[in-house]
Tab-separated table of C-alpha atoms in Angstrom:
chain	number	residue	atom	x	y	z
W	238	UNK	CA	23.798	-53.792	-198.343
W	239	UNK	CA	25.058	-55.310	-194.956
W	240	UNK	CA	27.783	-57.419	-196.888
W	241	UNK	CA	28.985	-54.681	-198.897
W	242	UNK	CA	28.970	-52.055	-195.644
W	243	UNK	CA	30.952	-54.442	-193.477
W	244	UNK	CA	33.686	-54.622	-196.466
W	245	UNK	CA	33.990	-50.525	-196.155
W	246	UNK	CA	34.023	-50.436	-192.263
W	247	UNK	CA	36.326	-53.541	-191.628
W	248	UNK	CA	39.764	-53.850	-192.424
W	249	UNK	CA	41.686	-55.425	-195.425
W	250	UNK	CA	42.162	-58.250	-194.037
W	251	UNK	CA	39.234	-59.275	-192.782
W	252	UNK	CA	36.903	-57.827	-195.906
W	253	UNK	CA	37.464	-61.321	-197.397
W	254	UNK	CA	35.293	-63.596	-195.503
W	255	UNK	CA	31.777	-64.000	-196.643
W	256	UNK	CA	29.255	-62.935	-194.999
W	257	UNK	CA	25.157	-63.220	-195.448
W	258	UNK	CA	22.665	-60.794	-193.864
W	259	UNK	CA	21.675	-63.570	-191.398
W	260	UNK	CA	23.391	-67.208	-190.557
W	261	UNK	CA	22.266	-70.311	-192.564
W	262	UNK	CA	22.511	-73.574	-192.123
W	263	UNK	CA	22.787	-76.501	-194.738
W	264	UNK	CA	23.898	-79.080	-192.706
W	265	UNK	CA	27.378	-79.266	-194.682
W	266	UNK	CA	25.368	-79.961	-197.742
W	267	UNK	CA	26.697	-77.017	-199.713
W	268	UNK	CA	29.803	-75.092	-199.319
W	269	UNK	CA	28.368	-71.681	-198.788
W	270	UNK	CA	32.156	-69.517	-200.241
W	271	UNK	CA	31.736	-71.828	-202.826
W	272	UNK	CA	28.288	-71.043	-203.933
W	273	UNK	CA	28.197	-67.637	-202.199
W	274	UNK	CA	26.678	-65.615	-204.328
W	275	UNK	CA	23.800	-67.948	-205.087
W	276	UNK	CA	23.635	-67.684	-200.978
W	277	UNK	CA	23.405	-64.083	-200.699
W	278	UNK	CA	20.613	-63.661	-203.381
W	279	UNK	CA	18.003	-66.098	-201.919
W	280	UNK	CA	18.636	-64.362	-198.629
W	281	UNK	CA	18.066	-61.097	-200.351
W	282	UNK	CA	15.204	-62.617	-201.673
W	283	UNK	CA	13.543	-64.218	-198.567
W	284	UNK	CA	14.304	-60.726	-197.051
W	285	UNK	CA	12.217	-59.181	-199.525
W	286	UNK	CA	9.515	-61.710	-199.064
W	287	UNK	CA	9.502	-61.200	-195.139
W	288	UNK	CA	9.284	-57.366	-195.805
W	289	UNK	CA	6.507	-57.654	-198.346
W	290	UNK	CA	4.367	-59.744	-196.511
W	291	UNK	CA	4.627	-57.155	-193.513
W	292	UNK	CA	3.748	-54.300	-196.444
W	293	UNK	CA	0.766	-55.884	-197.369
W	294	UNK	CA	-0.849	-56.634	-193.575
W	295	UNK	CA	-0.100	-53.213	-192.784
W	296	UNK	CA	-1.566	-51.697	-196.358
W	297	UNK	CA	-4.714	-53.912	-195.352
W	298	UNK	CA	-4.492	-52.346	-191.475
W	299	UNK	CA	-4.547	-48.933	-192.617
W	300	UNK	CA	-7.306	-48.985	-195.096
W	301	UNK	CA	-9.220	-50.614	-192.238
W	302	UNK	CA	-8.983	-48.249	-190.139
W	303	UNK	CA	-8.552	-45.064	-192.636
W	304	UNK	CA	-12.146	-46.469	-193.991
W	305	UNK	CA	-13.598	-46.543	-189.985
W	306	UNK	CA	-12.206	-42.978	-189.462
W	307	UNK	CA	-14.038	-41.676	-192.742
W	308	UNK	CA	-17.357	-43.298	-191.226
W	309	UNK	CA	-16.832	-41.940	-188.297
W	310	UNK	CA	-16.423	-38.460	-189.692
W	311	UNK	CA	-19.036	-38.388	-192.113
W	312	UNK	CA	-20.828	-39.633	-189.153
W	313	UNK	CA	-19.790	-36.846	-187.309
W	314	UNK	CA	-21.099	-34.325	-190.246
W	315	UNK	CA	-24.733	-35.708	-190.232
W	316	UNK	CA	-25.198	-35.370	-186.481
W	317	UNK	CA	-24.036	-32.120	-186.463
W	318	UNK	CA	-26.529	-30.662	-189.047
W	319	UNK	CA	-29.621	-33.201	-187.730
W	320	UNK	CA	-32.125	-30.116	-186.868
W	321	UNK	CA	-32.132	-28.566	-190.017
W	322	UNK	CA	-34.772	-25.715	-189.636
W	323	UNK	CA	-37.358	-27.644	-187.411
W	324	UNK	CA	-38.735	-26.356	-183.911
W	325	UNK	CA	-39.402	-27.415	-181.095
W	326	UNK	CA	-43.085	-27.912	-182.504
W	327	UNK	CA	-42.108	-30.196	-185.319
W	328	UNK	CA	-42.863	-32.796	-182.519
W	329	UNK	CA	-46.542	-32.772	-183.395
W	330	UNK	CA	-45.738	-33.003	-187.317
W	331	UNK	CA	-46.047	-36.796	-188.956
W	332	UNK	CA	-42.971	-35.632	-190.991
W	333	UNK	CA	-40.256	-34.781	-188.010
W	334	UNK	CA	-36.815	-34.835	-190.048
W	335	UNK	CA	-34.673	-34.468	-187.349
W	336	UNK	CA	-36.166	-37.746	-185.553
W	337	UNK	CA	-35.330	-39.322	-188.798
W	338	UNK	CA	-32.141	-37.944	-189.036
W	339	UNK	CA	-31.071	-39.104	-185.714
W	340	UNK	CA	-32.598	-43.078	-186.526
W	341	UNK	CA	-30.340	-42.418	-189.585
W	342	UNK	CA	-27.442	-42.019	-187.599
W	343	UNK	CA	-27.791	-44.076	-184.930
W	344	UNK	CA	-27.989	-47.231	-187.299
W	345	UNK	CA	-25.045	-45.844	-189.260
W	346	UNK	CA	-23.102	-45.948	-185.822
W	347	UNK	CA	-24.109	-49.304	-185.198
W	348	UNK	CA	-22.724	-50.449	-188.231
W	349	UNK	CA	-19.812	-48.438	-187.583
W	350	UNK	CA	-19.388	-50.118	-184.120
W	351	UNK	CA	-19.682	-53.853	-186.038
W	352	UNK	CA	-17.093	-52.986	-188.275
W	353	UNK	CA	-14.366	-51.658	-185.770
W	354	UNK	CA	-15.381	-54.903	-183.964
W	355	UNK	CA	-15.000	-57.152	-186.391
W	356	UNK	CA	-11.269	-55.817	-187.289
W	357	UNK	CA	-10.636	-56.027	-183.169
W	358	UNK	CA	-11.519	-59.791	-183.831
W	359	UNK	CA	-9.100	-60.032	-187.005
W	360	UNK	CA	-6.133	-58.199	-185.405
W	361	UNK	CA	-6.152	-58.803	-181.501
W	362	UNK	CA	-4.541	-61.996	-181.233
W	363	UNK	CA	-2.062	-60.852	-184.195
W	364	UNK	CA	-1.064	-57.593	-182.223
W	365	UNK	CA	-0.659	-59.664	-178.940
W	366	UNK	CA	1.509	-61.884	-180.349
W	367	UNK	CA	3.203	-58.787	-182.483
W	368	UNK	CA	3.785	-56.526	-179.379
W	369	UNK	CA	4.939	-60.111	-177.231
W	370	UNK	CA	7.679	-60.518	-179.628
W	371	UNK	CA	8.589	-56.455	-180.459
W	372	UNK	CA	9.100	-56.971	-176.333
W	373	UNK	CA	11.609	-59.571	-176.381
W	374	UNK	CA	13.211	-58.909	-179.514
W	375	UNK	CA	13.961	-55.164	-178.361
W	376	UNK	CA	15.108	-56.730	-175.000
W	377	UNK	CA	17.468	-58.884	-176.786
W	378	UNK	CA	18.807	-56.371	-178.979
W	379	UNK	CA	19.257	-53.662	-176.311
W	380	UNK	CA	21.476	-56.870	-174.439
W	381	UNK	CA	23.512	-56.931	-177.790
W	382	UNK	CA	23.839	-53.951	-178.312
W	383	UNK	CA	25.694	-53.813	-174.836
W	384	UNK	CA	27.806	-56.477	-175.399
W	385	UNK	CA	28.968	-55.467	-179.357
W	386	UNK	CA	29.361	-51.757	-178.589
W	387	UNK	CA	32.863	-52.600	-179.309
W	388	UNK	CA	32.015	-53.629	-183.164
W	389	UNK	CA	31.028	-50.775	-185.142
W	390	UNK	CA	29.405	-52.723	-187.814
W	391	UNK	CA	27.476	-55.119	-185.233
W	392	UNK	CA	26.433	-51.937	-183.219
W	393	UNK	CA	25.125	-50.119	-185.970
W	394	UNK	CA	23.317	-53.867	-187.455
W	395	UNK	CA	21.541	-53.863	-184.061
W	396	UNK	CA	20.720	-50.201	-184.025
W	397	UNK	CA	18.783	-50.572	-187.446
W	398	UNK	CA	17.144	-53.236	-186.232
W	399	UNK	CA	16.193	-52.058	-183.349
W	400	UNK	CA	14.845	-48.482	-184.831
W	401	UNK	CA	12.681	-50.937	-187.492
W	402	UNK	CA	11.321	-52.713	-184.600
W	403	UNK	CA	10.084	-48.925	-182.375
W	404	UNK	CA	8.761	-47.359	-186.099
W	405	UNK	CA	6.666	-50.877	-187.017
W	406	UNK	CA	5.001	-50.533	-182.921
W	407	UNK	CA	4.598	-47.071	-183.244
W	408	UNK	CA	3.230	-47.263	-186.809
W	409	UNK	CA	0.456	-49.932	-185.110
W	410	UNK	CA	-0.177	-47.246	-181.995
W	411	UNK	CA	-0.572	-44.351	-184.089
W	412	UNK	CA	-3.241	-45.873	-186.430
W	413	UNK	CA	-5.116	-47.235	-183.170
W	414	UNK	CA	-4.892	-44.125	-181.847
W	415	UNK	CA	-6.496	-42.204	-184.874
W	416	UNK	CA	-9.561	-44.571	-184.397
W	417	UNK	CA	-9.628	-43.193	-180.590
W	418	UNK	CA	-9.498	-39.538	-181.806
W	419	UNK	CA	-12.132	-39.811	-184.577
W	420	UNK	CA	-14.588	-42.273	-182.567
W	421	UNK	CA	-14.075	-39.532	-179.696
W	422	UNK	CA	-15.392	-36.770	-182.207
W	423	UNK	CA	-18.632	-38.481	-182.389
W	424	UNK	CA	-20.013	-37.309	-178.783
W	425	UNK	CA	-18.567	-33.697	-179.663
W	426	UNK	CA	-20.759	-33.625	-182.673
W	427	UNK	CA	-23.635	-34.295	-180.557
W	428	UNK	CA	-22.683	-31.618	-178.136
W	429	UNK	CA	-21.837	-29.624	-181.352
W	430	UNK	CA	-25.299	-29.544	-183.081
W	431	UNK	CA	-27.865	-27.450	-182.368
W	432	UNK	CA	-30.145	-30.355	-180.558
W	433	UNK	CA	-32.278	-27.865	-178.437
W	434	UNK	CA	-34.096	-26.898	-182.111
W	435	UNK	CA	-34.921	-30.810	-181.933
W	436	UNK	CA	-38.608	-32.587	-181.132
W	437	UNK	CA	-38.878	-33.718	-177.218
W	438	UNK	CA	-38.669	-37.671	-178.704
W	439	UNK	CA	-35.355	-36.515	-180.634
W	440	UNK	CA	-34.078	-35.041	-177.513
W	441	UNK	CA	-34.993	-38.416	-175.921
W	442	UNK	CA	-32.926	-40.534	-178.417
W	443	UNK	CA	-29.975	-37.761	-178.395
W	444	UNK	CA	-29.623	-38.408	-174.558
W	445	UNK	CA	-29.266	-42.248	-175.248
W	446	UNK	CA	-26.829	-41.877	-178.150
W	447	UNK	CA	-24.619	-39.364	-175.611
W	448	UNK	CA	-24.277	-42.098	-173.389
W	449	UNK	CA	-23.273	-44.416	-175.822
W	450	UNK	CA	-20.805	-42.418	-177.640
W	451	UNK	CA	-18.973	-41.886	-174.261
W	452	UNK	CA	-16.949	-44.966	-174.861
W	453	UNK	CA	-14.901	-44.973	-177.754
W	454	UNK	CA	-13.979	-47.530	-180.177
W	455	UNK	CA	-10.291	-48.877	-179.343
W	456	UNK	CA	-8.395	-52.273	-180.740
W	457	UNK	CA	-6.347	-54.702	-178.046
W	458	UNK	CA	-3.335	-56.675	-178.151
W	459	UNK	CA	-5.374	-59.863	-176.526
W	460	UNK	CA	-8.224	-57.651	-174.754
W	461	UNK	CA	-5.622	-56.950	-172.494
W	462	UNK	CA	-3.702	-53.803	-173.995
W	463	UNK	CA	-5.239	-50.998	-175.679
W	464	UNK	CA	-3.168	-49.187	-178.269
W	465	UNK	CA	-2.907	-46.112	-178.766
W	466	UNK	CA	-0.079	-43.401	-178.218
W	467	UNK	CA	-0.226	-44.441	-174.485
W	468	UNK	CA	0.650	-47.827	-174.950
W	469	UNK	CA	3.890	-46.956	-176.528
W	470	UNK	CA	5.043	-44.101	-174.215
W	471	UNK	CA	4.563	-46.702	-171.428
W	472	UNK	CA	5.922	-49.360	-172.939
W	473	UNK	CA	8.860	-47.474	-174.591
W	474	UNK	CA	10.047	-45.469	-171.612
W	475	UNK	CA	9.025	-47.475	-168.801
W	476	UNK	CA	6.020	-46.870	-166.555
W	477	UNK	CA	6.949	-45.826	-162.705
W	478	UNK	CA	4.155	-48.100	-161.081
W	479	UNK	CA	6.761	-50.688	-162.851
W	480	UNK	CA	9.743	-52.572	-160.502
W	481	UNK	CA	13.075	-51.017	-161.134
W	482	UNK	CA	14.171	-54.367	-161.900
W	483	UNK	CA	12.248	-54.783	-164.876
W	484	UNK	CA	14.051	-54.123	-168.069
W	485	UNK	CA	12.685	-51.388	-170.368
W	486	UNK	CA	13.831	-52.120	-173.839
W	487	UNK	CA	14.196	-47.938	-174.441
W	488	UNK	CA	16.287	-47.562	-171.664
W	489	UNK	CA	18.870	-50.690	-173.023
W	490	UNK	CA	19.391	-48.967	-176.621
W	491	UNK	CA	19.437	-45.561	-174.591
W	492	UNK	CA	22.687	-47.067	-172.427
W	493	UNK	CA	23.971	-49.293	-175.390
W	494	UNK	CA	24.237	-45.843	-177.538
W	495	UNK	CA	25.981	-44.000	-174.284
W	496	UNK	CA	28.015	-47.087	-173.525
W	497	UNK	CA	28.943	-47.116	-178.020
W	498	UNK	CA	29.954	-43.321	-177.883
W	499	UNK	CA	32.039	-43.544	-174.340
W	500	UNK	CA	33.752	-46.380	-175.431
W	501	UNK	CA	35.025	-44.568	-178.667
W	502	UNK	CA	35.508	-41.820	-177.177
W	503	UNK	CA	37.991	-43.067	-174.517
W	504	UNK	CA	39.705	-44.659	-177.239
W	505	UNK	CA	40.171	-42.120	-179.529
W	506	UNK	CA	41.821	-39.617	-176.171
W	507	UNK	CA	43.629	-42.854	-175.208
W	508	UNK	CA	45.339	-43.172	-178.472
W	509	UNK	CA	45.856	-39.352	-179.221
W	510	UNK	CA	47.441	-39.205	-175.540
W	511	UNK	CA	49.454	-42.398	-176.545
W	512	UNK	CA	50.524	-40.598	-179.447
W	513	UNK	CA	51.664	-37.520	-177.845
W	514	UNK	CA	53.641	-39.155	-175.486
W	515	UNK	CA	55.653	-41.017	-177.756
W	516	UNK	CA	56.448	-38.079	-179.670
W	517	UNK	CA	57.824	-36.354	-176.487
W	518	UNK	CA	59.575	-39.755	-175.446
W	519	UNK	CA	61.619	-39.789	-178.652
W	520	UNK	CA	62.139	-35.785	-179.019
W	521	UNK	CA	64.115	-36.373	-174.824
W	522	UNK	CA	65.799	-39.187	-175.974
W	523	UNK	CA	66.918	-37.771	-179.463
């Protein structure tokens, strides 16, 4: 697409040079305008590999974490309805269901808890290293974005790029944070549910499992950033605790865009001004 975009946007004269989506390198091994074409399809075709491979984490990412957030709401279902039609009596009954029911649930959110944990293990040091290099690479292409505000094709190249690299973070943050929300839903089930109808040892085990469900179930970038919508607010516009020195990759593509349309705009009024005076230059001299 790039190739054939940059022939519409540039002029005549320049549409014939060849051009790949990114730069390669075969050590003078192959003319590349000679076997161009040949070129431009295994590029196209790596491309499509890089983007497929990316597709297929992230299918496996979100039917993690869809799967967790179904747990954790059918979860959330069972605790709500755990006194039935008991008393306060039942207590002195062999069969108290509602002491059962709460067992039930508390293994089920153990398991829960093992599962989240084990895709925290699987994805922490991948997100680290993701959200490490979404950080430099938006840094970078905020910088070049500054410098080729002149070049309409390279400006809107970098602007792509740059939107593909805030959708993939917040795609990551937004999934996170659904596991926040529904984990979160678990102590207002408990709160929801009508545990006062519940046996004195129910009531016992209901206190405990409040306390636990107080801290929700959250993945890192390295144990050292949560994710969630958070994350990304801070990270995209910049949090105030933060030097004024430090570059905030929202802000760059935020002044590249503003430096893009000032630019064009002062040529455009410098050219229809140059115009205009010309055409009252030769209408006094004629």
């Amino acid at each position: 697409m790039f190739p054939i975009f940059k022939i519409i946007t540039e002029d005549s004269e320049t549409s014939d040079k060849s051009i790949v989506p990114f730069e390669v390198d075969y050590l003078s091994l192959i003319d590349v305008k000679k076997h161009y074409y040949i070129i431009l399809i295994h590029c196209y075709i790596c491309v499509i590999a890089h983007i497929l491979i990316i597709i297929a984490v992230d299918t496996m990412f979100i039917k993690f974490i869809q799967h967790s957030c179904a747990m954790f709401a059918i979860l959330g279902y069972h605790l709500e309805h755990m006194a039935g039609t008991e008393n306060e009596k039942s207590d002195l009954n062999s069969d108290d269901k509602s002491y059962w029911r709460i067992i039930s649930c508390i293994r089920q959110h153990k398991e829960i808890i093992d599962f989240v944990d084990r895709i925290e293990s699987i994805y922490s040091t991948y997100f680290f290293l993701q959200l490490g290099y979404n950080m430099i690479n938006m840094s970078i292409t905020g910088t070049q974005m500054v410098l080729y505000a002149d070049e309409t094709f390279e400006f809107i190249r970098l602007t792509l790029l740059a939107s593909a690299q805030l959708l993939h973070l917040f795609f990551e943050c937004w999934q996170a944070q659904q596991l926040i929300d529904h984990s979160a839903l678990i102590h207002e089930s408990i709160c929801k549910a009508a545990w006062y109808r519940t046996s004195v040892k129910s009531k016992k085990l209901i206190g405990i499992m409040l306390i636990k469900t107080l801290e929700t179930s959250k993945l890192t970038a390295g144990k050292l950033l949560v994710l969630c919508f958070e994350c990304f607010a801070a990270k995209m516009l910049g949090d105030r605790t933060t030097s004024q020195e430090s570059i905030v990759p929202c802000k760059l593509f935020l002044r590249a865009t503003f430096c893009f349309c000032v630019k064009k705009g002062n040529g455009a009024y410098h050219s229809s001004k140059g115009a205009s005076s010309e055409e009252d230059y030769t209408s006094h001299t004629g």
